[in-house]
PDB file of C-alpha atoms in Angstrom:
ATOM      1  CA  UNK A   1     208.232 159.336 -48.310  1.00 83.00           C
ATOM      2  CA  UNK A   2     211.067 159.621 -50.822  1.00 82.00           C
ATOM      3  CA  UNK A   3     212.656 156.285 -49.858  1.00 86.00           C
ATOM      4  CA  UNK A   4     209.467 154.199 -49.841  1.00 85.00           C
ATOM      5  CA  UNK A   5     209.642 151.060 -51.987  1.00 86.00           C
ATOM      6  CA  UNK A   6     206.998 148.678 -50.696  1.00 82.00           C
ATOM      7  CA  UNK A   7     204.017 146.913 -52.256  1.00 86.00           C
ATOM      8  CA  UNK A   8     201.393 148.818 -50.280  1.00 84.00           C
ATOM      9  CA  UNK A   9     197.969 147.133 -50.156  1.00 94.00           C
ATOM     10  CA  UNK A  10     195.128 149.620 -50.687  1.00 95.00           C
ATOM     11  CA  UNK A  11     191.845 148.468 -49.093  1.00 95.00           C
ATOM     12  CA  UNK A  12     188.455 148.577 -50.873  1.00 94.00           C
ATOM     13  CA  UNK A  13     187.295 151.294 -48.501  1.00 96.00           C
ATOM     14  CA  UNK A  14     189.484 153.943 -50.202  1.00 96.00           C
ATOM     15  CA  UNK A  15     187.691 156.231 -52.676  1.00 97.00           C
ATOM     16  CA  UNK A  16     190.167 159.120 -52.810  1.00 97.00           C
ATOM     17  CA  UNK A  17     193.819 158.242 -53.529  1.00 96.00           C
ATOM     18  CA  UNK A  18     194.948 161.705 -54.628  1.00 97.00           C
ATOM     19  CA  UNK A  19     198.730 162.240 -54.165  1.00 96.00           C
ATOM     20  CA  UNK A  20     198.916 158.933 -52.289  1.00 94.00           C
ATOM     21  CA  UNK A  21     202.461 158.109 -53.451  1.00 95.00           C
ATOM     22  CA  UNK A  22     203.455 161.633 -54.483  1.00 95.00           C
ATOM     23  CA  UNK A  23     207.278 162.042 -54.496  1.00 94.00           C
ATOM     24  CA  UNK A  24     207.937 158.388 -53.561  1.00 95.00           C
ATOM     25  CA  UNK A  25     210.977 158.517 -55.809  1.00 94.00           C
ATOM     26  CA  UNK A  26     212.141 154.946 -55.156  1.00 92.00           C
ATOM     27  CA  UNK A  27     208.751 153.278 -55.534  1.00 90.00           C
ATOM     28  CA  UNK A  28     208.704 150.543 -58.189  1.00 92.00           C
ATOM     29  CA  UNK A  29     205.928 148.062 -57.378  1.00 89.00           C
ATOM     30  CA  UNK A  30     202.829 147.001 -59.284  1.00 91.00           C
ATOM     31  CA  UNK A  31     200.405 148.662 -56.886  1.00 93.00           C
ATOM     32  CA  UNK A  32     196.872 147.238 -57.092  1.00 95.00           C
ATOM     33  CA  UNK A  33     194.242 149.986 -57.210  1.00 97.00           C
ATOM     34  CA  UNK A  34     190.885 148.754 -55.861  1.00 96.00           C
ATOM     35  CA  UNK A  35     187.572 149.315 -57.680  1.00 96.00           C
ATOM     36  CA  UNK A  36     186.507 151.724 -54.962  1.00 96.00           C
ATOM     37  CA  UNK A  37     188.933 154.501 -56.014  1.00 97.00           C
ATOM     38  CA  UNK A  38     187.378 157.372 -57.972  1.00 97.00           C
ATOM     39  CA  UNK A  39     190.038 160.055 -57.569  1.00 98.00           C
ATOM     40  CA  UNK A  40     193.576 159.100 -58.649  1.00 97.00           C
ATOM     41  CA  UNK A  41     194.854 162.644 -59.119  1.00 97.00           C
ATOM     42  CA  UNK A  42     198.665 162.796 -58.751  1.00 97.00           C
ATOM     43  CA  UNK A  43     198.607 159.285 -57.300  1.00 96.00           C
ATOM     44  CA  UNK A  44     202.118 158.423 -58.573  1.00 96.00           C
ATOM     45  CA  UNK A  45     203.300 161.982 -59.185  1.00 97.00           C
ATOM     46  CA  UNK A  46     207.128 162.191 -59.310  1.00 96.00           C
ATOM     47  CA  UNK A  47     207.668 158.474 -58.698  1.00 96.00           C
ATOM     48  CA  UNK A  48     210.787 158.740 -60.809  1.00 96.00           C
ATOM     49  CA  UNK A  49     211.777 155.025 -60.764  1.00 95.00           C
ATOM     50  CA  UNK A  50     208.255 153.727 -61.322  1.00 95.00           C
ATOM     51  CA  UNK A  51     207.767 151.535 -64.423  1.00 95.00           C
ATOM     52  CA  UNK A  52     204.779 149.198 -64.087  1.00 92.00           C
ATOM     53  CA  UNK A  53     201.695 148.657 -66.241  1.00 92.00           C
ATOM     54  CA  UNK A  54     199.243 149.687 -63.552  1.00 93.00           C
ATOM     55  CA  UNK A  55     195.667 148.554 -64.039  1.00 96.00           C
ATOM     56  CA  UNK A  56     193.361 151.535 -63.612  1.00 97.00           C
ATOM     57  CA  UNK A  57     189.927 150.314 -62.460  1.00 97.00           C
ATOM     58  CA  UNK A  58     186.642 151.440 -64.043  1.00 96.00           C
ATOM     59  CA  UNK A  59     185.823 153.358 -60.882  1.00 96.00           C
ATOM     60  CA  UNK A  60     188.432 156.078 -61.594  1.00 97.00           C
ATOM     61  CA  UNK A  61     187.055 159.295 -63.117  1.00 97.00           C
ATOM     62  CA  UNK A  62     189.882 161.719 -62.328  1.00 97.00           C
ATOM     63  CA  UNK A  63     193.351 160.747 -63.623  1.00 97.00           C
ATOM     64  CA  UNK A  64     194.825 164.257 -63.541  1.00 97.00           C
ATOM     65  CA  UNK A  65     198.643 164.093 -63.170  1.00 98.00           C
ATOM     66  CA  UNK A  66     198.313 160.432 -62.230  1.00 97.00           C
ATOM     67  CA  UNK A  67     201.782 159.547 -63.599  1.00 97.00           C
ATOM     68  CA  UNK A  68     203.192 163.067 -63.875  1.00 97.00           C
ATOM     69  CA  UNK A  69     206.987 163.078 -63.516  1.00 97.00           C
ATOM     70  CA  UNK A  70     207.331 159.283 -63.809  1.00 97.00           C
ATOM     71  CA  UNK A  71     210.376 159.722 -66.008  1.00 97.00           C
ATOM     72  CA  UNK A  72     211.137 155.971 -66.298  1.00 97.00           C
ATOM     73  CA  UNK A  73     207.579 154.939 -67.174  1.00 97.00           C
ATOM     74  CA  UNK A  74     207.268 153.206 -70.534  1.00 98.00           C
ATOM     75  CA  UNK A  75     204.127 151.073 -70.305  1.00 97.00           C
ATOM     76  CA  UNK A  76     200.992 150.918 -72.440  1.00 95.00           C
ATOM     77  CA  UNK A  77     198.669 152.047 -69.659  1.00 96.00           C
ATOM     78  CA  UNK A  78     195.029 151.265 -70.404  1.00 97.00           C
ATOM     79  CA  UNK A  79     192.740 154.173 -69.560  1.00 98.00           C
ATOM     80  CA  UNK A  80     189.231 152.934 -68.689  1.00 97.00           C
ATOM     81  CA  UNK A  81     186.022 154.447 -70.101  1.00 97.00           C
ATOM     82  CA  UNK A  82     185.231 155.912 -66.705  1.00 97.00           C
ATOM     83  CA  UNK A  83     187.996 158.556 -66.909  1.00 97.00           C
ATOM     84  CA  UNK A  84     186.819 162.026 -67.956  1.00 96.00           C
ATOM     85  CA  UNK A  85     189.785 164.131 -66.854  1.00 96.00           C
ATOM     86  CA  UNK A  86     193.236 163.200 -68.189  1.00 97.00           C
ATOM     87  CA  UNK A  87     195.021 166.535 -68.029  1.00 96.00           C
ATOM     88  CA  UNK A  88     198.732 166.260 -67.145  1.00 98.00           C
ATOM     89  CA  UNK A  89     198.237 162.473 -66.906  1.00 98.00           C
ATOM     90  CA  UNK A  90     201.659 161.616 -68.399  1.00 98.00           C
ATOM     91  CA  UNK A  91     203.276 165.036 -67.924  1.00 98.00           C
ATOM     92  CA  UNK A  92     207.084 164.820 -68.219  1.00 97.00           C
ATOM     93  CA  UNK A  93     207.101 161.027 -68.650  1.00 98.00           C
ATOM     94  CA  UNK A  94     210.311 161.440 -70.629  1.00 97.00           C
ATOM     95  CA  UNK A  95     210.769 157.762 -71.598  1.00 97.00           C
ATOM     96  CA  UNK A  96     207.170 157.038 -72.576  1.00 98.00           C
ATOM     97  CA  UNK A  97     206.769 155.782 -76.137  1.00 98.00           C
ATOM     98  CA  UNK A  98     203.513 153.822 -76.195  1.00 97.00           C
ATOM     99  CA  UNK A  99     200.371 154.172 -78.309  1.00 96.00           C
ATOM    100  CA  UNK A 100     198.122 155.099 -75.391  1.00 97.00           C
ATOM    101  CA  UNK A 101     194.432 154.618 -76.215  1.00 97.00           C
ATOM    102  CA  UNK A 102     192.297 157.542 -75.072  1.00 98.00           C
ATOM    103  CA  UNK A 103     188.700 156.446 -74.396  1.00 97.00           C
ATOM    104  CA  UNK A 104     185.588 158.339 -75.545  1.00 97.00           C
ATOM    105  CA  UNK A 105     184.883 159.343 -71.961  1.00 97.00           C
ATOM    106  CA  UNK A 106     187.802 161.808 -71.815  1.00 97.00           C
ATOM    107  CA  UNK A 107     186.896 165.464 -72.383  1.00 96.00           C
ATOM    108  CA  UNK A 108     190.000 167.219 -71.056  1.00 96.00           C
ATOM    109  CA  UNK A 109     193.429 166.294 -72.463  1.00 97.00           C
ATOM    110  CA  UNK A 110     195.302 169.476 -71.532  1.00 98.00           C
ATOM    111  CA  UNK A 111     199.076 168.791 -71.305  1.00 98.00           C
ATOM    112  CA  UNK A 112     198.341 165.061 -71.293  1.00 98.00           C
ATOM    113  CA  UNK A 113     201.688 164.134 -72.906  1.00 98.00           C
ATOM    114  CA  UNK A 114     203.579 167.352 -72.197  1.00 98.00           C
ATOM    115  CA  UNK A 115     207.331 166.709 -72.059  1.00 98.00           C
ATOM    116  CA  UNK A 116     207.159 163.086 -73.253  1.00 98.00           C
ATOM    117  CA  UNK A 117     210.442 163.509 -75.116  1.00 97.00           C
ATOM    118  CA  UNK A 118     210.578 159.976 -76.573  1.00 97.00           C
ATOM    119  CA  UNK A 119     206.953 159.801 -77.674  1.00 98.00           C
ATOM    120  CA  UNK A 120     206.506 159.138 -81.380  1.00 98.00           C
ATOM    121  CA  UNK A 121     203.111 157.454 -81.696  1.00 97.00           C
ATOM    122  CA  UNK A 122     200.029 158.346 -83.732  1.00 97.00           C
ATOM    123  CA  UNK A 123     197.806 158.964 -80.705  1.00 97.00           C
ATOM    124  CA  UNK A 124     194.105 158.809 -81.588  1.00 97.00           C
ATOM    125  CA  UNK A 125     192.119 161.661 -80.026  1.00 98.00           C
ATOM    126  CA  UNK A 126     188.432 160.757 -79.577  1.00 97.00           C
ATOM    127  CA  UNK A 127     185.524 163.056 -80.483  1.00 97.00           C
ATOM    128  CA  UNK A 128     184.775 163.589 -76.809  1.00 97.00           C
ATOM    129  CA  UNK A 129     187.868 165.766 -76.241  1.00 97.00           C
ATOM    130  CA  UNK A 130     187.290 169.533 -76.325  1.00 97.00           C
ATOM    131  CA  UNK A 131     190.617 170.863 -74.985  1.00 97.00           C
ATOM    132  CA  UNK A 132     194.045 169.841 -76.297  1.00 98.00           C
ATOM    133  CA  UNK A 133     196.018 172.799 -74.915  1.00 98.00           C
ATOM    134  CA  UNK A 134     199.739 171.824 -74.779  1.00 98.00           C
ATOM    135  CA  UNK A 135     198.725 168.184 -75.279  1.00 98.00           C
ATOM    136  CA  UNK A 136     202.007 167.298 -77.030  1.00 98.00           C
ATOM    137  CA  UNK A 137     204.128 170.292 -76.003  1.00 98.00           C
ATOM    138  CA  UNK A 138     207.842 169.475 -75.772  1.00 97.00           C
ATOM    139  CA  UNK A 139     207.395 166.039 -77.363  1.00 98.00           C
ATOM    140  CA  UNK A 140     210.699 166.558 -79.168  1.00 96.00           C
ATOM    141  CA  UNK A 141     210.644 163.283 -81.159  1.00 97.00           C
ATOM    142  CA  UNK A 142     207.004 163.391 -82.239  1.00 98.00           C
ATOM    143  CA  UNK A 143     206.523 163.260 -86.007  1.00 98.00           C
ATOM    144  CA  UNK A 144     203.032 161.878 -86.567  1.00 97.00           C
ATOM    145  CA  UNK A 145     200.044 163.246 -88.464  1.00 96.00           C
ATOM    146  CA  UNK A 146     197.834 163.548 -85.397  1.00 97.00           C
ATOM    147  CA  UNK A 147     194.168 163.861 -86.306  1.00 97.00           C
ATOM    148  CA  UNK A 148     192.377 166.583 -84.367  1.00 98.00           C
ATOM    149  CA  UNK A 149     188.658 165.783 -84.018  1.00 97.00           C
ATOM    150  CA  UNK A 150     185.840 168.275 -84.672  1.00 96.00           C
ATOM    151  CA  UNK A 151     185.065 168.370 -80.957  1.00 97.00           C
ATOM    152  CA  UNK A 152     188.237 170.355 -80.131  1.00 98.00           C
ATOM    153  CA  UNK A 153     187.778 174.099 -79.639  1.00 97.00           C
ATOM    154  CA  UNK A 154     191.009 175.049 -77.888  1.00 98.00           C
ATOM    155  CA  UNK A 155     194.278 173.761 -79.397  1.00 98.00           C
ATOM    156  CA  UNK A 156     196.616 176.442 -78.039  1.00 98.00           C
ATOM    157  CA  UNK A 157     200.275 175.338 -77.861  1.00 98.00           C
ATOM    158  CA  UNK A 158     199.214 171.817 -78.820  1.00 98.00           C
ATOM    159  CA  UNK A 159     202.498 171.002 -80.615  1.00 98.00           C
ATOM    160  CA  UNK A 160     204.760 173.621 -79.053  1.00 98.00           C
ATOM    161  CA  UNK A 161     208.476 172.720 -79.325  1.00 98.00           C
ATOM    162  CA  UNK A 162     207.801 169.482 -81.228  1.00 98.00           C
ATOM    163  CA  UNK A 163     211.113 170.003 -82.992  1.00 97.00           C
ATOM    164  CA  UNK A 164     210.887 166.963 -85.282  1.00 97.00           C
ATOM    165  CA  UNK A 165     207.289 167.537 -86.356  1.00 97.00           C
ATOM    166  CA  UNK A 166     206.859 167.909 -90.113  1.00 97.00           C
ATOM    167  CA  UNK A 167     203.295 166.860 -90.876  1.00 97.00           C
ATOM    168  CA  UNK A 168     200.365 168.503 -92.649  1.00 96.00           C
ATOM    169  CA  UNK A 169     198.198 168.740 -89.530  1.00 97.00           C
ATOM    170  CA  UNK A 170     194.546 169.414 -90.346  1.00 97.00           C
ATOM    171  CA  UNK A 171     192.931 171.975 -88.060  1.00 98.00           C
ATOM    172  CA  UNK A 172     189.171 171.296 -87.843  1.00 97.00           C
ATOM    173  CA  UNK A 173     186.475 173.956 -88.181  1.00 96.00           C
ATOM    174  CA  UNK A 174     185.708 173.695 -84.473  1.00 97.00           C
ATOM    175  CA  UNK A 175     189.003 175.253 -83.298  1.00 98.00           C
ATOM    176  CA  UNK A 176     188.872 178.915 -82.256  1.00 97.00           C
ATOM    177  CA  UNK A 177     192.127 179.192 -80.315  1.00 98.00           C
ATOM    178  CA  UNK A 178     195.316 178.226 -82.185  1.00 98.00           C
ATOM    179  CA  UNK A 179     197.702 180.422 -80.189  1.00 98.00           C
ATOM    180  CA  UNK A 180     201.245 178.990 -80.174  1.00 97.00           C
ATOM    181  CA  UNK A 181     199.976 175.802 -81.788  1.00 98.00           C
ATOM    182  CA  UNK A 182     203.222 175.146 -83.715  1.00 97.00           C
ATOM    183  CA  UNK A 183     205.482 177.439 -81.721  1.00 97.00           C
ATOM    184  CA  UNK A 184     209.092 176.182 -81.952  1.00 97.00           C
ATOM    185  CA  UNK A 185     208.395 173.438 -84.527  1.00 97.00           C
ATOM    186  CA  UNK A 186     211.740 173.973 -86.226  1.00 95.00           C
ATOM    187  CA  UNK A 187     211.291 171.325 -88.933  1.00 96.00           C
ATOM    188  CA  UNK A 188     207.738 172.208 -89.968  1.00 97.00           C
ATOM    189  CA  UNK A 189     207.560 172.936 -93.704  1.00 96.00           C
ATOM    190  CA  UNK A 190     203.883 172.406 -94.558  1.00 95.00           C
ATOM    191  CA  UNK A 191     201.356 175.066 -95.545  1.00 94.00           C
ATOM    192  CA  UNK A 192     198.977 174.553 -92.617  1.00 96.00           C
ATOM    193  CA  UNK A 193     195.411 175.579 -93.463  1.00 96.00           C
ATOM    194  CA  UNK A 194     193.815 177.830 -90.855  1.00 97.00           C
ATOM    195  CA  UNK A 195     189.998 177.507 -90.827  1.00 97.00           C
ATOM    196  CA  UNK A 196     187.636 180.495 -90.709  1.00 96.00           C
ATOM    197  CA  UNK A 197     186.616 179.825 -87.127  1.00 96.00           C
ATOM    198  CA  UNK A 198     190.058 180.593 -85.633  1.00 97.00           C
ATOM    199  CA  UNK A 199     190.251 183.949 -83.830  1.00 97.00           C
ATOM    200  CA  UNK A 200     193.568 183.692 -81.975  1.00 98.00           C
ATOM    201  CA  UNK A 201     196.849 182.916 -83.787  1.00 98.00           C
ATOM    202  CA  UNK A 202     199.264 184.583 -81.337  1.00 98.00           C
ATOM    203  CA  UNK A 203     202.713 182.905 -81.643  1.00 97.00           C
ATOM    204  CA  UNK A 204     201.122 180.226 -83.851  1.00 97.00           C
ATOM    205  CA  UNK A 205     204.238 179.681 -85.991  1.00 97.00           C
ATOM    206  CA  UNK A 206     206.728 181.498 -83.784  1.00 96.00           C
ATOM    207  CA  UNK A 207     210.284 180.171 -84.238  1.00 95.00           C
ATOM    208  CA  UNK A 208     209.352 177.813 -87.099  1.00 96.00           C
ATOM    209  CA  UNK A 209     212.794 178.293 -88.628  1.00 94.00           C
ATOM    210  CA  UNK A 210     212.247 176.150 -91.766  1.00 95.00           C
ATOM    211  CA  UNK A 211     208.731 177.306 -92.615  1.00 95.00           C
ATOM    212  CA  UNK A 212     208.498 179.010 -96.008  1.00 94.00           C
ATOM    213  CA  UNK A 213     204.838 178.878 -97.056  1.00 95.00           C
ATOM    214  CA  UNK A 214     202.209 181.415 -98.092  1.00 94.00           C
ATOM    215  CA  UNK A 215     200.073 181.000 -94.981  1.00 95.00           C
ATOM    216  CA  UNK A 216     196.496 182.188 -95.570  1.00 95.00           C
ATOM    217  CA  UNK A 217     195.119 184.096 -92.583  1.00 96.00           C
ATOM    218  CA  UNK A 218     191.292 183.998 -92.466  1.00 96.00           C
ATOM    219  CA  UNK A 219     189.074 187.020 -91.701  1.00 96.00           C
ATOM    220  CA  UNK A 220     188.042 185.450 -88.415  1.00 97.00           C
ATOM    221  CA  UNK A 221     191.476 186.130 -86.850  1.00 97.00           C
ATOM    222  CA  UNK A 222     191.526 189.109 -84.485  1.00 97.00           C
ATOM    223  CA  UNK A 223     194.859 188.567 -82.722  1.00 97.00           C
ATOM    224  CA  UNK A 224     197.983 187.658 -84.703  1.00 96.00           C
ATOM    225  CA  UNK A 225     200.722 188.975 -82.405  1.00 97.00           C
ATOM    226  CA  UNK A 226     204.122 187.428 -83.320  1.00 96.00           C
ATOM    227  CA  UNK A 227     202.294 184.849 -85.419  1.00 96.00           C
ATOM    228  CA  UNK A 228     205.189 184.364 -87.867  1.00 94.00           C
ATOM    229  CA  UNK A 229     207.997 185.866 -85.829  1.00 89.00           C
TER     230      UNK A 229
END
């Protein structure tokens, strides 16, 4: 319903609101989500005009792609402690520049802020998160020293195409996959330390045009295809 712009009332009987307003491109109302909803996957996906600080109830566990493609969204959305899955939650929210608080309940943050071009906040990643694949990919304005917790094992393409990033990011000893982690970070100039647990560094520093450091590659690495290309 591309032309829908109404304050739809969702009854307490609804538990699954997946894709409920998907592609409602004109929607811009503060929709009230009842405490009965557990699945909010893609609920406001591609609601391109949408810009409200929606209250997510404690009943929601799945927030996958909840605001994906909401290009006008710039609100400090509070994520409740009930949410475990936040992958693609703010995917391509181009105008978003808020210090979103990620609760300790979240384990999956894959592509959570992918394509948030205006984002430049020091997002705190809790120790519950294990996957940060492409978490900040294409966040062109990001230049924060993001702390990666020891719980993360897969950080592939985490900062891909973060063109303004020039921080000494610390990779914890838990990470095994660092493929493409800083791919396309044109301004990166730091000597990033790669821990002994990392096995995959494919495209890790690919297209880092300003990088001129003696990167130490540990013996744990088995695949280094185009690592410094």
